[in-house]
mmCIF file of C-alpha atoms in Angstrom:
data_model
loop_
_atom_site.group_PDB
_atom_site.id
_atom_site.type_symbol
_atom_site.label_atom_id
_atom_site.label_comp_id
_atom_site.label_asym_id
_atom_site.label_seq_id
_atom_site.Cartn_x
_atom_site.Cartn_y
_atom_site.Cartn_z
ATOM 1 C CA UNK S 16 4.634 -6.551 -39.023
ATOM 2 C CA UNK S 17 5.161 -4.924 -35.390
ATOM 3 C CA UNK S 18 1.846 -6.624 -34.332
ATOM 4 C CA UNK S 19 2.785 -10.083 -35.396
ATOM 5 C CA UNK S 20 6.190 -10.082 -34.139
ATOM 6 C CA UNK S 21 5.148 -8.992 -31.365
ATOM 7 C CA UNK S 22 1.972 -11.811 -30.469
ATOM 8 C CA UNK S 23 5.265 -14.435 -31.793
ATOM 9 C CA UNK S 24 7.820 -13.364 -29.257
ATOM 10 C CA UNK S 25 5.194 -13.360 -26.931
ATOM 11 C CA UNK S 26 3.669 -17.086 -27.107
ATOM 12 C CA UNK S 27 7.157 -17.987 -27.802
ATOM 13 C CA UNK S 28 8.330 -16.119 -24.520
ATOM 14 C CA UNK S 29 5.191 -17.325 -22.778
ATOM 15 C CA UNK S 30 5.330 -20.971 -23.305
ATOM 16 C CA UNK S 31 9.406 -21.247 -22.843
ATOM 17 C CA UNK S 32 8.755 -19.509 -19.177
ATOM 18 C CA UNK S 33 5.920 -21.868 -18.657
ATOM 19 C CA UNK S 34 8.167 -25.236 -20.128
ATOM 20 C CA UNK S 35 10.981 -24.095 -17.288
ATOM 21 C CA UNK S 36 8.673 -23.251 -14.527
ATOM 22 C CA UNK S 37 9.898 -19.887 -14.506
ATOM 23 C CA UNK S 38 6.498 -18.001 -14.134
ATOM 24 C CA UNK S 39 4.155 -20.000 -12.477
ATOM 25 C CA UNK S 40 1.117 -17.481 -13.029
ATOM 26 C CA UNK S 41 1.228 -18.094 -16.743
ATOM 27 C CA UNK S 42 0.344 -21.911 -15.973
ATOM 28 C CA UNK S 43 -2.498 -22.962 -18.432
ATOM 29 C CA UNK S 44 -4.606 -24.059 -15.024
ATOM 30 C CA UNK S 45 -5.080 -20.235 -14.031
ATOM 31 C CA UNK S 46 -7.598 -17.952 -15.070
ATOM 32 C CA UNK S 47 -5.108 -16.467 -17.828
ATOM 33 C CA UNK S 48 -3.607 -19.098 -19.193
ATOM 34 C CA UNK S 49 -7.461 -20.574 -19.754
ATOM 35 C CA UNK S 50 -8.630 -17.352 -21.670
ATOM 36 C CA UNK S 51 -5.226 -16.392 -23.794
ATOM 37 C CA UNK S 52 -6.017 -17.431 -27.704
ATOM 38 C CA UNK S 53 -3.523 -19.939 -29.704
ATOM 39 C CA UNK S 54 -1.014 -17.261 -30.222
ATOM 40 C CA UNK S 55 -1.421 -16.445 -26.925
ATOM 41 C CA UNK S 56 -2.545 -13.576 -26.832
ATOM 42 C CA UNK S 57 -5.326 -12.040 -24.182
ATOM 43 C CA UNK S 58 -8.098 -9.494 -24.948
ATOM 44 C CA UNK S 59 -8.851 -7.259 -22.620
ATOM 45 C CA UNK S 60 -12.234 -8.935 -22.031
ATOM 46 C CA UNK S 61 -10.229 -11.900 -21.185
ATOM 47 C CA UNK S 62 -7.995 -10.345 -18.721
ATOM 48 C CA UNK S 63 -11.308 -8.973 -16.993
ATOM 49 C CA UNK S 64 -12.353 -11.993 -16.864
ATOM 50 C CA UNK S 65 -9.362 -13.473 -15.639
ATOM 51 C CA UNK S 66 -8.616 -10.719 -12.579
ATOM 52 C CA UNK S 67 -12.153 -11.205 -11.735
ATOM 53 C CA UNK S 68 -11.914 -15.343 -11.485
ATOM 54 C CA UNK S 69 -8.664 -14.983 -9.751
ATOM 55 C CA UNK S 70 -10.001 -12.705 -7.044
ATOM 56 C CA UNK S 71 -12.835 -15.167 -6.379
ATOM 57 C CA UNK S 72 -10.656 -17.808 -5.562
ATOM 58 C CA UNK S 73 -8.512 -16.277 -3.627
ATOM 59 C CA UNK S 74 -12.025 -14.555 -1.721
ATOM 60 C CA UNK S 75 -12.749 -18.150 -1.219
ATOM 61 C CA UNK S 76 -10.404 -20.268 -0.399
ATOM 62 C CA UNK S 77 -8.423 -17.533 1.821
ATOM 63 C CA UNK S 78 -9.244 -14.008 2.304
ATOM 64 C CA UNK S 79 -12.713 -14.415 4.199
ATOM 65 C CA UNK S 80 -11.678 -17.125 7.208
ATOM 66 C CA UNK S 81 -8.584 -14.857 7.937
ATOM 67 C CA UNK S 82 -10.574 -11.428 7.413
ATOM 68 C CA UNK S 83 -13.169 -13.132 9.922
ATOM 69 C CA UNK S 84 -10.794 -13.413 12.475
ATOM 70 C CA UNK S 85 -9.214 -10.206 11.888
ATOM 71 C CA UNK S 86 -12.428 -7.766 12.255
ATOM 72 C CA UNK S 87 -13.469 -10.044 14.943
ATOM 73 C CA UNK S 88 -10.318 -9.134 16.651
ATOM 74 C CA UNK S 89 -10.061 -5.230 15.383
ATOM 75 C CA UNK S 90 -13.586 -4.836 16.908
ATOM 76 C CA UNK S 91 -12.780 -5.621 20.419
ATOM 77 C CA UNK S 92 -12.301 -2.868 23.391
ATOM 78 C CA UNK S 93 -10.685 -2.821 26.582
ATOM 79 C CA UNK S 94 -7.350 -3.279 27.950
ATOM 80 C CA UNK S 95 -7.882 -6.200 30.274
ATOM 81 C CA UNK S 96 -6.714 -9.289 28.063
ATOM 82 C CA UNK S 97 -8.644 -11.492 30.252
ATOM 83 C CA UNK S 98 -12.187 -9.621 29.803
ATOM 84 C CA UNK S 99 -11.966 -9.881 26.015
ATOM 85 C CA UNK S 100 -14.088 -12.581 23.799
ATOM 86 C CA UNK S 101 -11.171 -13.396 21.862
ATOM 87 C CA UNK S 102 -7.517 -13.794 23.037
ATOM 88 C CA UNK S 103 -5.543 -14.070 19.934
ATOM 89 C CA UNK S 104 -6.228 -15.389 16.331
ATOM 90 C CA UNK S 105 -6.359 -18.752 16.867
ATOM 91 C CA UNK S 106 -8.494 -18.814 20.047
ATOM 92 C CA UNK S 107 -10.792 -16.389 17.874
ATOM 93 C CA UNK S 108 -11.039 -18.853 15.067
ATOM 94 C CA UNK S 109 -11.869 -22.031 17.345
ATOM 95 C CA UNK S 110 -14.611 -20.082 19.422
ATOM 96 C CA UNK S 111 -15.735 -18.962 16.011
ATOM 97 C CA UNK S 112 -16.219 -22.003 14.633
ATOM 98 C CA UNK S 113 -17.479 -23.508 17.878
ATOM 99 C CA UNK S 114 -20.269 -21.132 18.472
ATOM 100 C CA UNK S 115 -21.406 -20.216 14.800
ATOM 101 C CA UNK S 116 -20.420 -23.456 13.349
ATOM 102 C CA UNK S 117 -18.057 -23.514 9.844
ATOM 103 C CA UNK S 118 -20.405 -21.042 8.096
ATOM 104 C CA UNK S 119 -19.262 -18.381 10.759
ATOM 105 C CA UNK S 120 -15.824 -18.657 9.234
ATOM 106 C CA UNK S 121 -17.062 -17.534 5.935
ATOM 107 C CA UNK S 122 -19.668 -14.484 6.869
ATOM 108 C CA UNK S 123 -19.788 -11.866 4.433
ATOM 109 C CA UNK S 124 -18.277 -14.213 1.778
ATOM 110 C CA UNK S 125 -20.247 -13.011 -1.499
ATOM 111 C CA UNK S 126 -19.479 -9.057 -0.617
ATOM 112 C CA UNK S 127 -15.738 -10.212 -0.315
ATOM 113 C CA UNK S 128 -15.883 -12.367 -3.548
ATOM 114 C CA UNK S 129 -17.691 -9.460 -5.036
ATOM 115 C CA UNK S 130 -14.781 -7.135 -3.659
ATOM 116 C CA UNK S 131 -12.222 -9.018 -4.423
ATOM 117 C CA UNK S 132 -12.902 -10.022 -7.663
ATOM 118 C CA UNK S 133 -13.764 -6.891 -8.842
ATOM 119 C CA UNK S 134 -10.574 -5.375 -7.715
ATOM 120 C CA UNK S 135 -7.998 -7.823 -9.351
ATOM 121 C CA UNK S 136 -10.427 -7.581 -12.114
ATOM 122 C CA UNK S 137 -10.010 -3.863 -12.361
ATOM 123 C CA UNK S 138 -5.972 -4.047 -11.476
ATOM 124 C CA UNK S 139 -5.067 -6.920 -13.932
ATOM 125 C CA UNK S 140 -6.823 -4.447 -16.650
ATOM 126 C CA UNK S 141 -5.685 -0.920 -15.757
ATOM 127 C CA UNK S 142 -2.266 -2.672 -15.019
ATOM 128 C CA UNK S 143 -1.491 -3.611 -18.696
ATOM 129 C CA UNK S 144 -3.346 -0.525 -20.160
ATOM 130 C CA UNK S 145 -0.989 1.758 -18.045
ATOM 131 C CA UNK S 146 2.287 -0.174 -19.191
ATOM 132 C CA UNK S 147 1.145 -0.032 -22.771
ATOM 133 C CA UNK S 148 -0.069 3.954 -22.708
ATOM 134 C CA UNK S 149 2.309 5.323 -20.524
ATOM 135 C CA UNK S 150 5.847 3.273 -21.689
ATOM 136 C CA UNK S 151 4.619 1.597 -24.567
ATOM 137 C CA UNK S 152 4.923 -2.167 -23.186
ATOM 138 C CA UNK S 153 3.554 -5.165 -24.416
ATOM 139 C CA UNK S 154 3.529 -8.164 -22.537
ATOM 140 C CA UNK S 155 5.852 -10.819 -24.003
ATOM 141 C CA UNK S 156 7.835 -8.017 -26.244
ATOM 142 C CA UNK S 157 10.904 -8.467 -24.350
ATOM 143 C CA UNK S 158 11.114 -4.978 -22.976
ATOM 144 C CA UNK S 159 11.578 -4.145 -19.309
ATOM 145 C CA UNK S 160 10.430 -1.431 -17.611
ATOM 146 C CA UNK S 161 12.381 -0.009 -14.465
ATOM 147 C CA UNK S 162 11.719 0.026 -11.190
ATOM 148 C CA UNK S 163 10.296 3.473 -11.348
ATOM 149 C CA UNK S 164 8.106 2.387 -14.220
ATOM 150 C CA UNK S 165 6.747 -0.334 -13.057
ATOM 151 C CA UNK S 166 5.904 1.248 -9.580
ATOM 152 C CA UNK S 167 4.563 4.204 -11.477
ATOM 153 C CA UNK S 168 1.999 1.838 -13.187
ATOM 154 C CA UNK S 169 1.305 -0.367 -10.048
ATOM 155 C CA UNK S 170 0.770 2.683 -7.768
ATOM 156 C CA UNK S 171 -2.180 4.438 -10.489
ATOM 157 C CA UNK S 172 -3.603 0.657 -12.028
ATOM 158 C CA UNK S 173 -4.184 0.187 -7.963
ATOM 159 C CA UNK S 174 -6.384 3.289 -7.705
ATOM 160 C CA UNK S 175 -9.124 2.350 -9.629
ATOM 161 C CA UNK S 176 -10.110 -1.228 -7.341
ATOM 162 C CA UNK S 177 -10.670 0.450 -3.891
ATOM 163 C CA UNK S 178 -13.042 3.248 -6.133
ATOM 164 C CA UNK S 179 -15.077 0.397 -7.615
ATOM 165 C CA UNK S 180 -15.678 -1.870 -4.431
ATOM 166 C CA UNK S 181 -15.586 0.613 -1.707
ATOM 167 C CA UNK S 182 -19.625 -0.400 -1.438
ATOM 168 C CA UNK S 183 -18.506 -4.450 -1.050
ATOM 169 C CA UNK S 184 -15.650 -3.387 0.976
ATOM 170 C CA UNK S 185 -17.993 -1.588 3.463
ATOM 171 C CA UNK S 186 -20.748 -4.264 3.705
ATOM 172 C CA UNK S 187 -18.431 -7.439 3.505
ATOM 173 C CA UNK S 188 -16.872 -5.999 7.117
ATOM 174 C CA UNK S 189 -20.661 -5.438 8.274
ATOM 175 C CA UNK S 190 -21.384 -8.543 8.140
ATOM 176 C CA UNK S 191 -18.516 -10.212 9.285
ATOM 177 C CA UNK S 192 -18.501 -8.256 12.059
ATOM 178 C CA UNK S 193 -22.002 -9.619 13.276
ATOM 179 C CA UNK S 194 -22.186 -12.484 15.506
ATOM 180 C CA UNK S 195 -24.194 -15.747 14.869
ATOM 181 C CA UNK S 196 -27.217 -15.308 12.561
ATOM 182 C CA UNK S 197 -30.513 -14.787 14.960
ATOM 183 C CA UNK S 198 -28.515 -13.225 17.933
ATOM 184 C CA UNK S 199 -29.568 -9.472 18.586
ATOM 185 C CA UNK S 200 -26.412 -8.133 16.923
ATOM 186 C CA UNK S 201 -27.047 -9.438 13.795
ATOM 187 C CA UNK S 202 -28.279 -6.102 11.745
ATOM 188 C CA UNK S 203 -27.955 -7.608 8.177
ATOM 189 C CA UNK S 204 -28.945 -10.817 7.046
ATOM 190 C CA UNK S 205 -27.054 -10.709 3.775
ATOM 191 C CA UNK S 206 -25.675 -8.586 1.683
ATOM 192 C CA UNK S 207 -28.621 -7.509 -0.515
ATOM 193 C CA UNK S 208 -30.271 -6.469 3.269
ATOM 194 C CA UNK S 209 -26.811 -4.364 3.924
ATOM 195 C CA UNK S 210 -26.912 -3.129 0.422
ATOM 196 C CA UNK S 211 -30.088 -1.537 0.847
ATOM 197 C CA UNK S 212 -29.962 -0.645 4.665
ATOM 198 C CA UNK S 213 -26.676 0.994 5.080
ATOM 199 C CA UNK S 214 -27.750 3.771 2.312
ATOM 200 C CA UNK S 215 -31.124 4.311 3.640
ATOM 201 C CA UNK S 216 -30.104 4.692 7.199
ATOM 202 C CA UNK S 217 -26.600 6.334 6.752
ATOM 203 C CA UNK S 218 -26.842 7.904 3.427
ATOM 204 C CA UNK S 219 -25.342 6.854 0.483
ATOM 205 C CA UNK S 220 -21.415 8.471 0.998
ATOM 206 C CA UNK S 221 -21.579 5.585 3.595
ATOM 207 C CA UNK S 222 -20.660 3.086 1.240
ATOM 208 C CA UNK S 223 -17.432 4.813 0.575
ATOM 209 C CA UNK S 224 -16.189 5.288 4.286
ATOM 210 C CA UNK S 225 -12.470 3.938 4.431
ATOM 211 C CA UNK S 226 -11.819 4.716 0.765
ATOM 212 C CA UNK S 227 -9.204 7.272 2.359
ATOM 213 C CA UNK S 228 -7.334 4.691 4.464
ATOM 214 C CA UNK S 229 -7.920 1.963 1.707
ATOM 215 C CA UNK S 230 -5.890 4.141 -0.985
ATOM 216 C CA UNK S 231 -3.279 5.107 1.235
ATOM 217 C CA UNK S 232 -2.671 1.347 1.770
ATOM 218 C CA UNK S 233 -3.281 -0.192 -1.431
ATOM 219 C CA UNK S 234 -1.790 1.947 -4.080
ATOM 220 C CA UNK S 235 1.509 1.956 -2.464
ATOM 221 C CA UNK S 236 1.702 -1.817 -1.873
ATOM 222 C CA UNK S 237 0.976 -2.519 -5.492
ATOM 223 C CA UNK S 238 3.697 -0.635 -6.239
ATOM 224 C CA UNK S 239 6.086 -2.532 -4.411
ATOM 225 C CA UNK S 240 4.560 -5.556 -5.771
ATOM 226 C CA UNK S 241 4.493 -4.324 -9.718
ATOM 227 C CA UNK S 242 8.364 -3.177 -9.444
ATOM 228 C CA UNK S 243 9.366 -6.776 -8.040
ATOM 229 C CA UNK S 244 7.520 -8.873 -10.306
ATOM 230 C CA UNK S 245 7.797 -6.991 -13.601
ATOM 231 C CA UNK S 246 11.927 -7.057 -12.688
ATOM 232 C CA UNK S 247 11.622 -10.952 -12.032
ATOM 233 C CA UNK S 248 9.698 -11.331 -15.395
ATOM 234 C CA UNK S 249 11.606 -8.796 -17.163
ATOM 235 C CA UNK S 250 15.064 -10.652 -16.188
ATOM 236 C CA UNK S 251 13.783 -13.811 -17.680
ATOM 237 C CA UNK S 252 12.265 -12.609 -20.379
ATOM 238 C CA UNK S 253 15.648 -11.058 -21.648
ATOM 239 C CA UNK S 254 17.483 -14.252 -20.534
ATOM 240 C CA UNK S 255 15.345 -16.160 -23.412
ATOM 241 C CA UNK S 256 15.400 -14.264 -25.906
ATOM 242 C CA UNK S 257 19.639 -13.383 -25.623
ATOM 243 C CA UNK S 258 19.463 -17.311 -26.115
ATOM 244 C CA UNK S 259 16.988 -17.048 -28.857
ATOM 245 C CA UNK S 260 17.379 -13.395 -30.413
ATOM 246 C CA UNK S 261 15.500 -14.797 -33.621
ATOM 247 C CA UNK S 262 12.033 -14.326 -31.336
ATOM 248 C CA UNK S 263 13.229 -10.564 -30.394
ATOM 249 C CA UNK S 264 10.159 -8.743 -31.977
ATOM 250 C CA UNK S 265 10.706 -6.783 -34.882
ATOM 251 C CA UNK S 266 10.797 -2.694 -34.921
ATOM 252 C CA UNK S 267 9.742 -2.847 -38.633
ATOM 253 C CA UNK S 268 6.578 -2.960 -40.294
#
């Protein structure tokens, strides 16, 4: 049938990028490779799943030192270099860390694991659902979309992330703007305290403020990013199976 064909081109395709290093996100140590079943195949479930461990990590182990530095840099005033707290990013790190200690690096870390997760959560999802309903691809059928295609699906799959953690978004840069826990600028003491203050004080649309700025920014950028790597894939993919046309999927039922 189509549907088994299709799941055998697809582990086939799968594990032969994975054997030549070719695609290094379908590695069985990330989040998808873990969840995909022995055909290798992933539910939707498990690419939920997946999106939302991957954003984690990356919340982790990168985004919040580096978005630290940046709002603490963002949020100064004043044109005299000299009178501001922090001269550039590095000098902003090692004050950081020298006045608020490591955990000042990571402030506002569970609203930007929250965030982030969520929103690769939400694009790794609405990313494969708009290939298959809008061109009818399959991952691992050996089809490739164009440029146009896949920027079509990376641009609307990127809508629905900034939607779903505009609240995170909103409270993560709250409280990474604050200085060291106990000073008088410290407004929120976590992100349950934000969560509930920022609506009762401000009003509930307050949650959402930068969504505008947010989805003129991130839409467009996954677009870019869809069109590259869905090329890159797309190339190898057909570079397999023209050495292996017995894996092409069948149009037959």
């Amino acid at each position: 049938t189509v549907t088994a064909s299709r799941v055998t081109a697809g582990a086939w395709l799968r594990n032969r990028l994975q054997s030549c290093n070719i695609c290094p996100m379908m590695n069985c140590p990330c989040p998808q490779g873990v969840l995909r079943d022995r055909d290798g195949k992933l539910s939707d479930g498990g690419r939920l799943a997946a999106g939302f461990a991957a954003g984690i990590t990356e919340a982790l182990l990168v985004v919040t030192p580096f978005e630290v530095v940046k709002i603490r840099l963002q949020q100064q005033k004043g044109l005299d270099h000299h009178q501001l707290k922090y001269r550039n990013p590095i000098h902003c790190a090692s004050t950081i860390l020298r006045e608020e200690g490591l955990r000042g690096m990571w402030s506002g870390a569970t609203p930007t694991m929250m965030r982030n997760g969520t929103n690769q959560m939400c694009l790794f999802w609405a990313k494969n659902n708009v290939d298959k309903y809008l061109w009818g691809k399959h991952e691992g059928d050996g089809r490739q979309l164009t440029a146009a295609q896949s920027m079509t699906s990376g641009f609307t799959a990127a809508f629905l992330g900034p939607c779903a953690t505009g609240p995170m978004d909103v409270i993560k840069t709250r409280m990474m703007a604050q200085g060291k826990k106990g000073s008088s600028s410290v407004q929120y003491s976590s992100m349950l305290d934000a969560l509930i203050k920022i609506p009762q004080q401000e009003g509930i649309r307050a949650l959402w403020r930068g969504l505008l700025p947010r989805l003129m920014r991130i839409p467009p950028g996954q677009a870019i990013v869809w069109a590259v790597s869905d090329q890159i894939t797309g190339y190898f993919e057909q570079r397999e199976l023209r050495k292996h046309p017995e894996f092409r999927p069948s149009t037959q039922s």
